[in-house]
mmCIF file of C-alpha atoms in Angstrom:
data_model
loop_
_atom_site.group_PDB
_atom_site.id
_atom_site.type_symbol
_atom_site.label_atom_id
_atom_site.label_comp_id
_atom_site.label_asym_id
_atom_site.label_seq_id
_atom_site.Cartn_x
_atom_site.Cartn_y
_atom_site.Cartn_z
ATOM 1 C CA MET A 1157 -0.103 0.078 -0.175
ATOM 2 C CA PRO A 1158 1.699 3.497 -0.930
ATOM 3 C CA SER A 1159 1.952 5.751 1.984
ATOM 4 C CA TYR A 1160 0.272 8.598 2.211
ATOM 5 C CA MET A 1161 -0.934 11.014 5.559
ATOM 6 C CA ARG A 1162 -4.640 12.956 4.863
ATOM 7 C CA LEU A 1163 -6.295 15.098 7.368
ATOM 8 C CA ARG A 1164 -9.898 13.478 8.233
ATOM 9 C CA GLN A 1165 -10.566 15.489 10.616
ATOM 10 C CA ILE A 1166 -11.000 18.022 13.647
ATOM 11 C CA CYS A 1167 -12.499 17.762 17.211
ATOM 12 C CA LEU A 1168 -13.117 20.450 19.329
ATOM 13 C CA VAL A 1169 -14.084 20.508 22.207
ATOM 14 C CA ALA A 1170 -17.303 22.646 24.400
ATOM 15 C CA PRO A 1171 -18.975 22.406 28.145
ATOM 16 C CA HIS A 1172 -22.651 22.119 25.505
ATOM 17 C CA LEU A 1173 -22.446 20.182 22.396
ATOM 18 C CA GLU A 1174 -26.373 22.004 21.197
ATOM 19 C CA SER A 1175 -26.174 25.392 20.946
ATOM 20 C CA LEU A 1176 -22.475 25.096 19.464
ATOM 21 C CA ILE A 1177 -23.666 22.252 16.888
ATOM 22 C CA SER A 1178 -26.676 25.061 15.913
ATOM 23 C CA ASP A 1179 -24.649 27.594 15.528
ATOM 24 C CA ILE A 1180 -21.659 25.495 13.849
ATOM 25 C CA SER A 1181 -24.674 23.839 11.079
ATOM 26 C CA ALA A 1182 -26.758 27.789 10.494
ATOM 27 C CA ILE A 1183 -23.500 29.767 9.861
ATOM 28 C CA LEU A 1184 -21.996 27.201 7.786
ATOM 29 C CA GLY A 1185 -24.349 25.166 6.068
ATOM 30 C CA LEU A 1186 -22.825 22.160 7.575
ATOM 31 C CA ASN A 1187 -25.519 18.979 8.257
ATOM 32 C CA VAL A 1188 -24.985 16.242 11.368
ATOM 33 C CA CYS A 1189 -23.494 13.795 9.725
ATOM 34 C CA TYR A 1190 -23.367 11.336 12.756
ATOM 35 C CA ARG A 1191 -23.520 10.968 16.587
ATOM 36 C CA ASP A 1192 -21.237 8.470 17.942
ATOM 37 C CA GLY A 1193 -22.124 6.490 21.330
ATOM 38 C CA ASN A 1194 -18.753 4.548 21.499
ATOM 39 C CA VAL A 1195 -17.528 7.952 22.474
ATOM 40 C CA ALA A 1196 -20.140 7.719 25.563
ATOM 41 C CA LYS A 1197 -17.679 5.842 27.858
ATOM 42 C CA TYR A 1198 -14.939 8.293 27.834
ATOM 43 C CA GLY A 1199 -18.185 10.932 29.654
ATOM 44 C CA LEU A 1200 -18.879 12.152 26.341
ATOM 45 C CA HIS A 1201 -21.108 13.001 23.443
ATOM 46 C CA ASN A 1202 -21.211 14.383 20.138
ATOM 47 C CA ALA A 1203 -21.675 15.546 16.830
ATOM 48 C CA LEU A 1204 -19.829 15.069 13.360
ATOM 49 C CA LEU A 1205 -19.944 17.608 10.307
ATOM 50 C CA PRO A 1206 -18.709 16.570 6.969
ATOM 51 C CA VAL A 1207 -16.678 19.771 5.600
ATOM 52 C CA ASP A 1208 -16.572 18.016 2.093
ATOM 53 C CA THR A 1209 -14.414 14.938 2.993
ATOM 54 C CA ILE A 1210 -13.079 16.556 6.237
ATOM 55 C CA LEU A 1211 -14.935 15.814 9.873
ATOM 56 C CA LEU A 1212 -15.489 18.736 11.718
ATOM 57 C CA GLU A 1213 -16.907 17.369 15.552
ATOM 58 C CA VAL A 1214 -17.630 18.674 18.744
ATOM 59 C CA VAL A 1215 -18.004 16.916 21.648
ATOM 60 C CA ALA A 1216 -18.774 18.156 25.821
ATOM 61 C CA PRO A 1217 -18.585 16.327 28.167
ATOM 62 C CA PHE A 1218 -22.125 15.273 30.225
ATOM 63 C CA ARG A 1219 -19.409 13.602 33.749
ATOM 64 C CA ALA A 1220 -17.305 15.068 35.610
ATOM 65 C CA ASP A 1221 -13.429 14.036 35.720
ATOM 66 C CA THR A 1222 -13.419 13.802 31.716
ATOM 67 C CA ALA A 1223 -10.308 14.603 29.947
ATOM 68 C CA ALA A 1224 -12.367 16.647 27.635
ATOM 69 C CA GLY A 1225 -13.475 18.445 30.956
ATOM 70 C CA ARG A 1226 -10.307 18.607 32.522
ATOM 71 C CA PHE A 1227 -8.869 20.668 28.504
ATOM 72 C CA ILE A 1228 -11.656 22.931 28.932
ATOM 73 C CA LYS A 1229 -10.657 23.742 32.335
ATOM 74 C CA LYS A 1230 -6.958 23.954 31.740
ATOM 75 C CA THR A 1231 -7.325 26.241 28.721
ATOM 76 C CA GLY A 1232 -10.692 28.606 29.869
ATOM 77 C CA GLY A 1233 -12.178 27.038 26.428
ATOM 78 C CA ARG A 1234 -10.519 28.122 23.864
ATOM 79 C CA GLY A 1235 -7.867 25.884 21.425
ATOM 80 C CA GLY A 1236 -9.328 23.003 19.651
ATOM 81 C CA TYR A 1237 -8.856 19.218 20.910
ATOM 82 C CA MET A 1238 -7.051 17.196 18.304
ATOM 83 C CA ALA A 1239 -6.136 16.442 14.809
ATOM 84 C CA ILE A 1240 -7.195 12.787 13.386
ATOM 85 C CA PHE A 1241 -5.419 11.881 10.266
ATOM 86 C CA CYS A 1242 -5.816 8.903 8.054
ATOM 87 C CA CYS A 1243 -2.549 7.181 6.709
ATOM 88 C CA ASP A 1244 -1.457 3.879 5.697
ATOM 89 C CA ASP A 1245 -0.513 2.364 8.579
ATOM 90 C CA PRO A 1246 -1.622 4.304 12.155
ATOM 91 C CA ASP A 1247 0.778 1.645 14.466
ATOM 92 C CA ALA A 1248 3.958 2.726 12.108
ATOM 93 C CA ARG A 1249 3.097 6.087 12.515
ATOM 94 C CA GLY A 1250 2.616 5.210 16.504
ATOM 95 C CA LYS A 1251 6.077 3.364 16.835
ATOM 96 C CA HIS A 1252 7.591 6.228 15.071
ATOM 97 C CA ALA A 1253 6.065 8.905 17.684
ATOM 98 C CA ASN A 1254 7.110 7.049 20.549
ATOM 99 C CA ALA A 1255 10.355 6.679 19.544
ATOM 100 C CA ILE A 1256 11.290 10.439 18.576
ATOM 101 C CA GLY A 1257 9.261 11.002 22.790
ATOM 102 C CA VAL A 1258 5.936 11.202 21.857
ATOM 103 C CA ARG A 1259 3.588 8.494 24.253
ATOM 104 C CA THR A 1260 0.601 6.372 22.386
ATOM 105 C CA ALA A 1261 -2.205 7.360 24.974
ATOM 106 C CA ASN A 1262 -5.153 5.399 23.920
ATOM 107 C CA VAL A 1263 -5.249 2.343 20.573
ATOM 108 C CA ILE A 1264 -8.847 1.909 18.966
ATOM 109 C CA THR A 1265 -10.086 -0.466 16.870
ATOM 110 C CA HIS A 1266 -13.917 -0.530 15.638
ATOM 111 C CA GLY A 1267 -13.059 -3.423 12.415
ATOM 112 C CA PRO A 1268 -13.299 -2.014 9.674
ATOM 113 C CA TYR A 1269 -11.374 1.091 11.705
ATOM 114 C CA HIS A 1270 -8.353 1.068 13.643
ATOM 115 C CA GLY A 1271 -6.973 4.083 15.627
ATOM 116 C CA VAL A 1272 -3.704 5.428 17.577
ATOM 117 C CA GLN A 1273 -4.032 8.107 19.522
ATOM 118 C CA LEU A 1274 -1.238 10.081 20.779
ATOM 119 C CA HIS A 1275 -0.723 11.581 24.284
ATOM 120 C CA PRO A 1276 -1.711 15.694 24.542
ATOM 121 C CA ARG A 1277 1.346 16.396 26.751
ATOM 122 C CA ASP A 1278 3.925 14.956 24.167
ATOM 123 C CA CYS A 1279 2.012 16.940 20.781
ATOM 124 C CA ARG A 1280 1.893 19.902 22.055
ATOM 125 C CA ALA A 1281 -0.886 22.033 21.265
ATOM 126 C CA ALA A 1282 -3.832 19.501 20.775
ATOM 127 C CA PHE A 1283 -4.048 15.867 20.503
ATOM 128 C CA ILE A 1284 -2.239 13.770 17.461
ATOM 129 C CA GLU A 1285 -4.522 10.717 16.494
ATOM 130 C CA PHE A 1286 -3.238 8.808 12.919
ATOM 131 C CA ASN A 1287 -5.960 5.858 11.685
ATOM 132 C CA HIS A 1288 -6.940 3.181 8.856
ATOM 133 C CA THR A 1289 -10.148 2.334 7.777
ATOM 134 C CA GLN A 1290 -9.504 -1.365 6.213
ATOM 135 C CA GLY A 1291 -10.473 -1.562 3.043
ATOM 136 C CA SER A 1292 -10.954 1.740 2.412
ATOM 137 C CA ASP A 1293 -8.230 3.949 0.991
ATOM 138 C CA ASP A 1294 -10.736 6.424 -0.991
ATOM 139 C CA ILE A 1295 -11.200 9.854 0.723
ATOM 140 C CA LEU A 1296 -14.856 9.540 -0.195
ATOM 141 C CA GLY A 1297 -15.035 5.703 1.147
ATOM 142 C CA PRO A 1298 -16.097 4.091 4.552
ATOM 143 C CA TYR A 1299 -15.156 6.157 7.993
ATOM 144 C CA PRO A 1300 -17.218 4.393 10.879
ATOM 145 C CA PRO A 1301 -16.751 7.441 13.187
ATOM 146 C CA ALA A 1302 -18.494 9.425 11.077
ATOM 147 C CA GLY A 1303 -21.503 6.624 10.587
ATOM 148 C CA PRO A 1304 -22.485 4.615 7.652
ATOM 149 C CA ASN A 1305 -23.425 7.685 5.335
ATOM 150 C CA TRP A 1306 -21.716 10.335 6.046
ATOM 151 C CA GLN A 1307 -20.863 11.187 1.914
ATOM 152 C CA LYS A 1308 -24.701 11.954 1.714
ATOM 153 C CA SER A 1309 -24.814 14.864 4.442
ATOM 154 C CA ILE A 1310 -22.192 16.701 2.731
ATOM 155 C CA ARG A 1311 -23.199 20.449 1.075
ATOM 156 C CA LYS A 1312 -21.232 22.762 -0.892
ATOM 157 C CA ASP A 1313 -24.087 25.293 -0.889
ATOM 158 C CA VAL A 1314 -22.541 27.889 1.558
ATOM 159 C CA THR A 1315 -18.951 26.086 2.841
ATOM 160 C CA GLN A 1316 -16.634 24.509 0.813
ATOM 161 C CA ALA A 1317 -14.235 22.797 2.656
ATOM 162 C CA LEU A 1318 -11.755 23.547 5.310
ATOM 163 C CA ILE A 1319 -8.738 24.139 4.335
ATOM 164 C CA GLY A 1320 -6.275 25.432 7.261
ATOM 165 C CA VAL A 1321 -5.500 25.087 10.873
ATOM 166 C CA GLU A 1322 -3.769 27.495 12.706
ATOM 167 C CA MET A 1323 -2.012 26.954 15.412
ATOM 168 C CA GLN A 1324 0.073 28.609 18.131
ATOM 169 C CA SER A 1325 2.854 28.691 19.815
ATOM 170 C CA PRO A 1326 5.528 31.445 21.840
ATOM 171 C CA GLU A 1327 8.189 29.232 20.318
ATOM 172 C CA PRO A 1328 5.546 28.069 16.444
ATOM 173 C CA HIS A 1329 8.702 27.437 14.615
ATOM 174 C CA ASP A 1330 9.472 24.579 17.411
ATOM 175 C CA LEU A 1331 6.302 23.640 17.071
ATOM 176 C CA ALA A 1332 6.201 23.588 13.624
ATOM 177 C CA GLU A 1333 9.039 21.249 13.822
ATOM 178 C CA HIS A 1334 7.967 18.908 16.751
ATOM 179 C CA TRP A 1335 4.584 18.037 14.920
ATOM 180 C CA GLY A 1336 6.481 17.304 11.644
ATOM 181 C CA ARG A 1337 8.690 15.385 12.807
ATOM 182 C CA ILE A 1338 5.608 13.253 14.335
ATOM 183 C CA ILE A 1339 3.496 13.273 11.369
ATOM 184 C CA GLY A 1340 6.318 12.680 9.055
ATOM 185 C CA VAL A 1341 6.145 16.226 6.793
ATOM 186 C CA THR A 1342 8.929 18.258 6.292
ATOM 187 C CA VAL A 1343 8.579 21.987 7.525
ATOM 188 C CA GLY A 1344 7.645 24.860 4.797
ATOM 189 C CA THR A 1345 6.534 28.623 4.843
ATOM 190 C CA ASN A 1346 3.798 30.073 3.515
ATOM 191 C CA ASP A 1347 3.518 33.538 1.887
ATOM 192 C CA ASP A 1348 3.833 34.948 5.665
ATOM 193 C CA ASP A 1349 6.495 33.610 6.069
ATOM 194 C CA ALA A 1350 4.920 31.529 8.878
ATOM 195 C CA PRO A 1351 6.477 27.474 9.376
ATOM 196 C CA GLU A 1352 4.233 25.436 7.619
ATOM 197 C CA LEU A 1353 3.615 21.847 7.189
ATOM 198 C CA LYS A 1354 1.272 21.117 3.629
ATOM 199 C CA LEU A 1355 -0.221 18.162 3.162
ATOM 200 C CA PRO A 1356 -2.734 16.808 0.176
ATOM 201 C CA ASN A 1357 -5.833 18.398 1.274
ATOM 202 C CA ALA A 1358 -4.909 21.265 4.075
ATOM 203 C CA ARG A 1359 -1.958 23.500 5.727
ATOM 204 C CA PHE A 1360 -1.207 24.089 8.986
ATOM 205 C CA CYS A 1361 -0.013 27.045 9.457
ATOM 206 C CA PHE A 1362 2.583 27.757 13.444
ATOM 207 C CA ILE A 1363 1.705 31.714 14.523
ATOM 208 C CA LYS A 1364 3.758 33.337 17.813
ATOM 209 C CA GLY A 1365 1.051 33.270 20.556
ATOM 210 C CA GLU A 1366 1.291 33.148 24.052
ATOM 211 C CA SER A 1367 0.367 29.967 24.891
ATOM 212 C CA GLU A 1368 0.661 26.224 22.643
ATOM 213 C CA ILE A 1369 -3.636 26.000 21.079
ATOM 214 C CA MET A 1370 -5.506 24.616 17.876
ATOM 215 C CA SER A 1371 -6.503 28.252 17.028
ATOM 216 C CA GLY A 1372 -8.017 28.569 14.562
ATOM 217 C CA LEU A 1373 -9.977 27.082 10.981
ATOM 218 C CA SER A 1374 -9.797 28.058 7.764
ATOM 219 C CA PHE A 1375 -12.852 27.819 5.305
ATOM 220 C CA LYS A 1376 -13.362 27.899 1.844
ATOM 221 C CA VAL A 1377 -17.107 29.939 1.305
ATOM 222 C CA ALA A 1378 -18.699 30.216 -1.376
ATOM 223 C CA ASP A 1379 -20.011 33.875 0.114
ATOM 224 C CA ILE A 1380 -18.506 35.343 2.680
ATOM 225 C CA ALA A 1381 -20.249 38.325 3.380
ATOM 226 C CA LYS A 1382 -23.347 36.250 3.699
ATOM 227 C CA VAL A 1383 -21.939 34.010 6.360
ATOM 228 C CA ARG A 1384 -20.299 36.520 8.359
ATOM 229 C CA ASP A 1385 -23.351 38.372 8.793
ATOM 230 C CA THR A 1386 -25.150 35.151 9.810
ATOM 231 C CA ALA A 1387 -22.513 34.719 12.220
ATOM 232 C CA GLN A 1388 -23.118 38.574 13.591
ATOM 233 C CA ALA A 1389 -27.012 37.801 13.512
ATOM 234 C CA ARG A 1390 -26.169 34.996 15.962
ATOM 235 C CA GLY A 1391 -25.046 37.214 18.593
ATOM 236 C CA HIS A 1392 -20.807 36.268 17.615
ATOM 237 C CA ALA A 1393 -18.730 39.122 17.415
ATOM 238 C CA VAL A 1394 -17.121 39.771 13.757
ATOM 239 C CA SER A 1395 -13.360 41.131 13.263
ATOM 240 C CA GLY A 1396 -12.442 41.081 9.583
ATOM 241 C CA ASN A 1397 -14.010 37.793 7.600
ATOM 242 C CA GLU A 1398 -12.765 35.402 10.695
ATOM 243 C CA PHE A 1399 -15.273 35.230 14.119
ATOM 244 C CA LEU A 1400 -14.483 33.688 17.551
ATOM 245 C CA LEU A 1401 -15.807 29.998 17.637
ATOM 246 C CA GLY A 1402 -15.885 27.132 20.044
ATOM 247 C CA GLY A 1403 -13.049 28.011 21.439
ATOM 248 C CA VAL A 1404 -11.491 28.763 17.628
ATOM 249 C CA LYS A 1405 -10.979 31.196 15.464
ATOM 250 C CA PHE A 1406 -13.264 30.035 12.423
ATOM 251 C CA ARG A 1407 -11.533 32.491 9.017
ATOM 252 C CA LEU A 1408 -12.966 32.613 5.907
ATOM 253 C CA THR A 1409 -11.564 32.781 2.410
ATOM 254 C CA ALA A 1410 -13.485 32.805 -0.788
#
Protein backbone atom coordinates (compact mmCIF):
# COMPACT_ATOMS: atom_id res chain seq x y z
CA MET A 1 0.00 0.00 0.00
CA PRO A 2 1.45 3.43 -0.92
CA SER A 3 2.29 5.66 2.02
CA TYR A 4 -0.05 8.62 2.53
CA MET A 5 -1.13 11.14 5.16
CA ARG A 6 -4.27 13.30 4.98
CA LEU A 7 -6.23 15.39 7.42
CA ARG A 8 -9.40 13.42 8.13
CA GLN A 9 -11.01 15.18 11.08
CA ILE A 10 -10.77 18.13 13.45
CA CYS A 11 -12.30 17.81 16.90
CA LEU A 12 -13.40 20.76 19.02
CA VAL A 13 -14.51 20.54 22.64
CA ALA A 14 -17.27 22.59 24.27
CA PRO A 15 -19.01 22.68 27.65
CA HIS A 16 -22.39 22.42 25.90
CA LEU A 17 -22.86 20.47 22.68
CA GLU A 18 -26.16 21.50 21.13
CA SER A 19 -25.72 25.28 21.17
CA LEU A 20 -22.37 25.04 19.37
CA ILE A 21 -23.65 22.50 16.84
CA SER A 22 -26.62 24.77 16.15
CA ASP A 23 -24.32 27.74 15.51
CA ILE A 24 -21.91 25.81 13.28
CA SER A 25 -24.77 24.33 11.26
CA ALA A 26 -26.54 27.66 10.78
CA ILE A 27 -23.48 29.81 10.09
CA LEU A 28 -21.50 27.45 7.85
CA GLY A 29 -24.44 25.63 6.27
CA LEU A 30 -23.34 22.18 7.42
CA ASN A 31 -25.36 19.07 8.26
CA VAL A 32 -24.82 16.68 11.16
CA CYS A 33 -24.02 13.27 9.71
CA TYR A 34 -23.62 11.22 12.89
CA ARG A 35 -23.63 11.07 16.67
CA ASP A 36 -21.28 8.37 17.89
CA GLY A 37 -22.49 6.47 20.95
CA ASN A 38 -19.04 4.93 21.42
CA VAL A 39 -17.72 8.15 22.98
CA ALA A 40 -20.12 7.79 25.93
CA LYS A 41 -17.61 5.51 27.67
CA TYR A 42 -15.31 8.56 27.89
CA GLY A 43 -18.09 10.65 29.47
CA LEU A 44 -18.75 12.50 26.22
CA HIS A 45 -21.43 13.06 23.64
CA ASN A 46 -20.66 14.35 20.17
CA ALA A 47 -21.79 15.31 16.70
CA LEU A 48 -19.92 15.21 13.39
CA LEU A 49 -20.45 17.45 10.37
CA PRO A 50 -18.70 16.86 7.02
CA VAL A 51 -16.94 19.84 5.46
CA ASP A 52 -16.46 18.31 2.04
CA THR A 53 -14.27 15.28 2.86
CA ILE A 54 -12.94 16.51 6.23
CA LEU A 55 -15.07 15.89 9.31
CA LEU A 56 -15.63 18.59 11.92
CA GLU A 57 -16.49 17.03 15.27
CA VAL A 58 -17.61 18.64 18.50
CA VAL A 59 -17.47 16.74 21.80
CA ALA A 60 -18.83 17.84 25.16
CA PRO A 61 -18.59 16.17 28.58
CA PHE A 62 -21.77 15.01 30.29
CA ARG A 63 -20.11 13.96 33.55
CA ALA A 64 -17.34 15.22 35.81
CA ASP A 65 -13.70 14.17 35.58
CA THR A 66 -13.30 13.63 31.84
CA ALA A 67 -10.22 14.39 29.75
CA ALA A 68 -12.29 16.82 27.69
CA GLY A 69 -13.54 18.57 30.82
CA ARG A 70 -9.99 18.91 32.13
CA PHE A 71 -8.94 20.34 28.76
CA ILE A 72 -11.68 22.99 28.96
CA LYS A 73 -10.65 23.89 32.52
CA LYS A 74 -6.95 24.05 31.64
CA THR A 75 -7.37 26.18 28.51
CA GLY A 76 -10.34 28.27 29.57
CA GLY A 77 -12.19 26.89 26.58
CA ARG A 78 -9.63 28.14 24.05
CA GLY A 79 -8.20 25.89 21.37
CA GLY A 80 -9.14 22.87 19.30
CA TYR A 81 -8.97 19.45 20.92
CA MET A 82 -7.70 16.99 18.33
CA ALA A 83 -6.22 16.72 14.82
CA ILE A 84 -7.00 13.34 13.26
CA PHE A 85 -5.10 12.04 10.26
CA CYS A 86 -5.88 9.07 8.03
CA CYS A 87 -2.82 7.19 6.83
CA ASP A 88 -1.65 3.85 5.49
CA ASP A 89 -0.30 2.40 8.77
CA PRO A 90 -1.35 3.95 12.12
CA ASP A 91 0.68 1.47 14.15
CA ALA A 92 3.90 2.31 12.29
CA ARG A 93 3.17 6.02 12.70
CA GLY A 94 2.56 5.46 16.40
CA LYS A 95 5.81 3.53 16.82
CA HIS A 96 7.69 6.32 15.06
CA ALA A 97 6.13 8.83 17.47
CA ASN A 98 7.09 6.65 20.44
CA ALA A 99 10.68 6.53 19.17
CA ILE A 100 10.92 10.33 19.29
CA GLY A 101 9.44 10.54 22.79
CA VAL A 102 5.71 10.89 22.08
CA ARG A 103 3.70 8.35 24.04
CA THR A 104 0.63 6.46 22.87
CA ALA A 105 -2.42 7.42 24.92
CA ASN A 106 -5.06 5.12 23.44
CA VAL A 107 -5.54 2.51 20.72
CA ILE A 108 -9.03 2.11 19.25
CA THR A 109 -10.13 -0.79 17.09
CA HIS A 110 -13.70 -1.04 15.83
CA GLY A 111 -13.22 -3.16 12.71
CA PRO A 112 -12.59 -2.10 10.01
CA TYR A 113 -11.40 1.10 11.74
CA HIS A 114 -8.12 1.24 13.68
CA GLY A 115 -6.80 4.37 15.39
CA VAL A 116 -3.74 5.29 17.46
CA GLN A 117 -4.07 8.36 19.68
CA LEU A 118 -0.94 10.08 20.97
CA HIS A 119 -0.53 11.71 24.36
CA PRO A 120 -1.54 15.39 24.20
CA ARG A 121 1.17 16.48 26.63
CA ASP A 122 3.81 15.01 24.33
CA CYS A 123 2.14 16.25 21.14
CA ARG A 124 1.76 19.78 22.54
CA ALA A 125 -1.11 22.09 21.59
CA ALA A 126 -3.61 19.30 20.74
CA PHE A 127 -4.14 15.55 20.52
CA ILE A 128 -2.89 13.80 17.39
CA GLU A 129 -4.53 10.61 16.11
CA PHE A 130 -3.55 8.39 13.19
CA ASN A 131 -6.19 6.06 11.78
CA HIS A 132 -6.96 3.76 8.90
CA THR A 133 -10.13 2.06 7.73
CA GLN A 134 -9.33 -1.33 6.24
CA GLY A 135 -10.36 -1.75 2.64
CA SER A 136 -11.01 1.93 2.04
CA ASP A 137 -8.29 4.28 0.88
CA ASP A 138 -10.88 6.42 -0.92
CA ILE A 139 -11.32 9.75 0.88
CA LEU A 140 -15.07 9.42 0.16
CA GLY A 141 -15.11 5.79 1.28
CA PRO A 142 -16.34 4.27 4.54
CA TYR A 143 -15.27 6.00 7.75
CA PRO A 144 -16.99 4.39 10.76
CA PRO A 145 -16.53 7.31 13.23
CA ALA A 146 -18.70 9.45 10.91
CA GLY A 147 -21.49 6.91 10.52
CA PRO A 148 -22.58 4.62 7.69
CA ASN A 149 -23.72 7.31 5.22
CA TRP A 150 -21.70 10.38 6.12
CA GLN A 151 -21.14 11.27 2.45
CA LYS A 152 -24.87 11.95 1.97
CA SER A 153 -24.66 14.83 4.47
CA ILE A 154 -22.04 16.81 2.54
CA ARG A 155 -23.20 20.30 1.58
CA LYS A 156 -21.22 22.80 -0.49
CA ASP A 157 -23.70 25.60 -1.09
CA VAL A 158 -22.35 27.68 1.82
CA THR A 159 -19.05 26.15 2.95
CA GLN A 160 -16.98 24.34 0.35
CA ALA A 161 -13.96 23.06 2.28
CA LEU A 162 -11.90 23.19 5.47
CA ILE A 163 -8.54 24.22 4.06
CA GLY A 164 -6.32 25.20 6.97
CA VAL A 165 -5.54 24.81 10.66
CA GLU A 166 -3.76 27.49 12.69
CA MET A 167 -1.51 26.44 15.57
CA GLN A 168 -0.23 28.94 18.12
CA SER A 169 2.90 28.76 20.28
CA PRO A 170 5.42 31.06 21.98
CA GLU A 171 7.92 29.16 19.77
CA PRO A 172 6.02 28.50 16.53
CA HIS A 173 9.03 27.19 14.59
CA ASP A 174 9.79 24.70 17.34
CA LEU A 175 6.17 23.47 17.47
CA ALA A 176 6.08 23.18 13.67
CA GLU A 177 9.26 21.09 13.67
CA HIS A 178 7.85 18.91 16.46
CA TRP A 179 4.56 18.26 14.66
CA GLY A 180 6.43 17.76 11.40
CA ARG A 181 8.54 15.03 12.99
CA ILE A 182 5.45 13.33 14.42
CA ILE A 183 3.40 13.28 11.21
CA GLY A 184 6.33 12.94 8.82
CA VAL A 185 5.94 16.22 6.93
CA THR A 186 8.78 18.64 6.21
CA VAL A 187 8.29 22.18 7.50
CA GLY A 188 7.92 24.85 4.83
CA THR A 189 6.82 28.49 4.93
CA ASN A 190 3.62 30.17 3.80
CA ASP A 191 3.16 33.51 2.03
CA ASP A 192 3.60 35.33 5.37
CA ASP A 193 6.90 33.49 6.02
CA ALA A 194 5.28 31.58 8.89
CA PRO A 195 6.18 27.90 9.27
CA GLU A 196 3.64 25.50 7.81
CA LEU A 197 3.04 21.80 7.21
CA LYS A 198 1.43 21.10 3.86
CA LEU A 199 -0.76 18.03 3.47
CA PRO A 200 -2.58 16.99 0.28
CA ASN A 201 -5.89 18.42 1.53
CA ALA A 202 -5.01 21.05 4.17
CA ARG A 203 -2.24 23.23 5.58
CA PHE A 204 -1.18 23.68 9.18
CA CYS A 205 0.34 27.11 9.84
CA PHE A 206 2.12 28.05 13.06
CA ILE A 207 1.96 31.53 14.56
CA LYS A 208 3.37 33.19 17.66
CA GLY A 209 1.11 33.36 20.70
CA GLU A 210 1.11 33.19 24.48
CA SER A 211 0.20 29.51 24.79
CA GLU A 212 0.31 26.35 22.70
CA ILE A 213 -3.14 25.72 21.25
CA MET A 214 -4.94 24.93 18.02
CA SER A 215 -6.08 28.50 17.55
CA GLY A 216 -7.95 28.66 14.25
CA LEU A 217 -9.61 26.96 11.29
CA SER A 218 -9.84 28.33 7.74
CA PHE A 219 -12.86 27.63 5.56
CA LYS A 220 -13.42 28.24 1.87
CA VAL A 221 -16.95 29.61 1.48
CA ALA A 222 -19.15 30.63 -1.42
CA ASP A 223 -20.09 34.06 -0.02
CA ILE A 224 -17.94 35.54 2.76
CA ALA A 225 -20.33 38.42 3.50
CA LYS A 226 -23.31 36.09 3.89
CA VAL A 227 -21.50 33.80 6.35
CA ARG A 228 -20.12 36.79 8.25
CA ASP A 229 -23.59 38.35 8.51
CA THR A 230 -25.09 35.09 9.77
CA ALA A 231 -22.42 34.86 12.47
CA GLN A 232 -23.18 38.43 13.57
CA ALA A 233 -26.92 37.77 13.57
CA ARG A 234 -26.36 34.84 15.93
CA GLY A 235 -24.50 37.07 18.39
CA HIS A 236 -20.86 36.44 17.47
CA ALA A 237 -18.40 39.32 17.23
CA VAL A 238 -16.89 39.43 13.73
CA SER A 239 -13.51 41.02 13.03
CA GLY A 240 -12.65 41.24 9.36
CA ASN A 241 -13.38 37.81 7.93
CA GLU A 242 -13.15 35.85 11.17
CA PHE A 243 -15.09 35.17 14.35
CA LEU A 244 -14.60 33.08 17.49
CA LEU A 245 -16.63 29.88 17.76
CA GLY A 246 -16.04 26.81 19.89
CA GLY A 247 -12.84 28.27 21.29
CA VAL A 248 -11.15 28.78 17.91
CA LYS A 249 -11.08 31.47 15.24
CA PHE A 250 -13.15 30.60 12.19
CA ARG A 251 -11.48 32.35 9.24
CA LEU A 252 -13.32 32.74 5.92
CA THR A 253 -11.74 32.75 2.46
CA ALA A 254 -13.31 32.79 -0.98
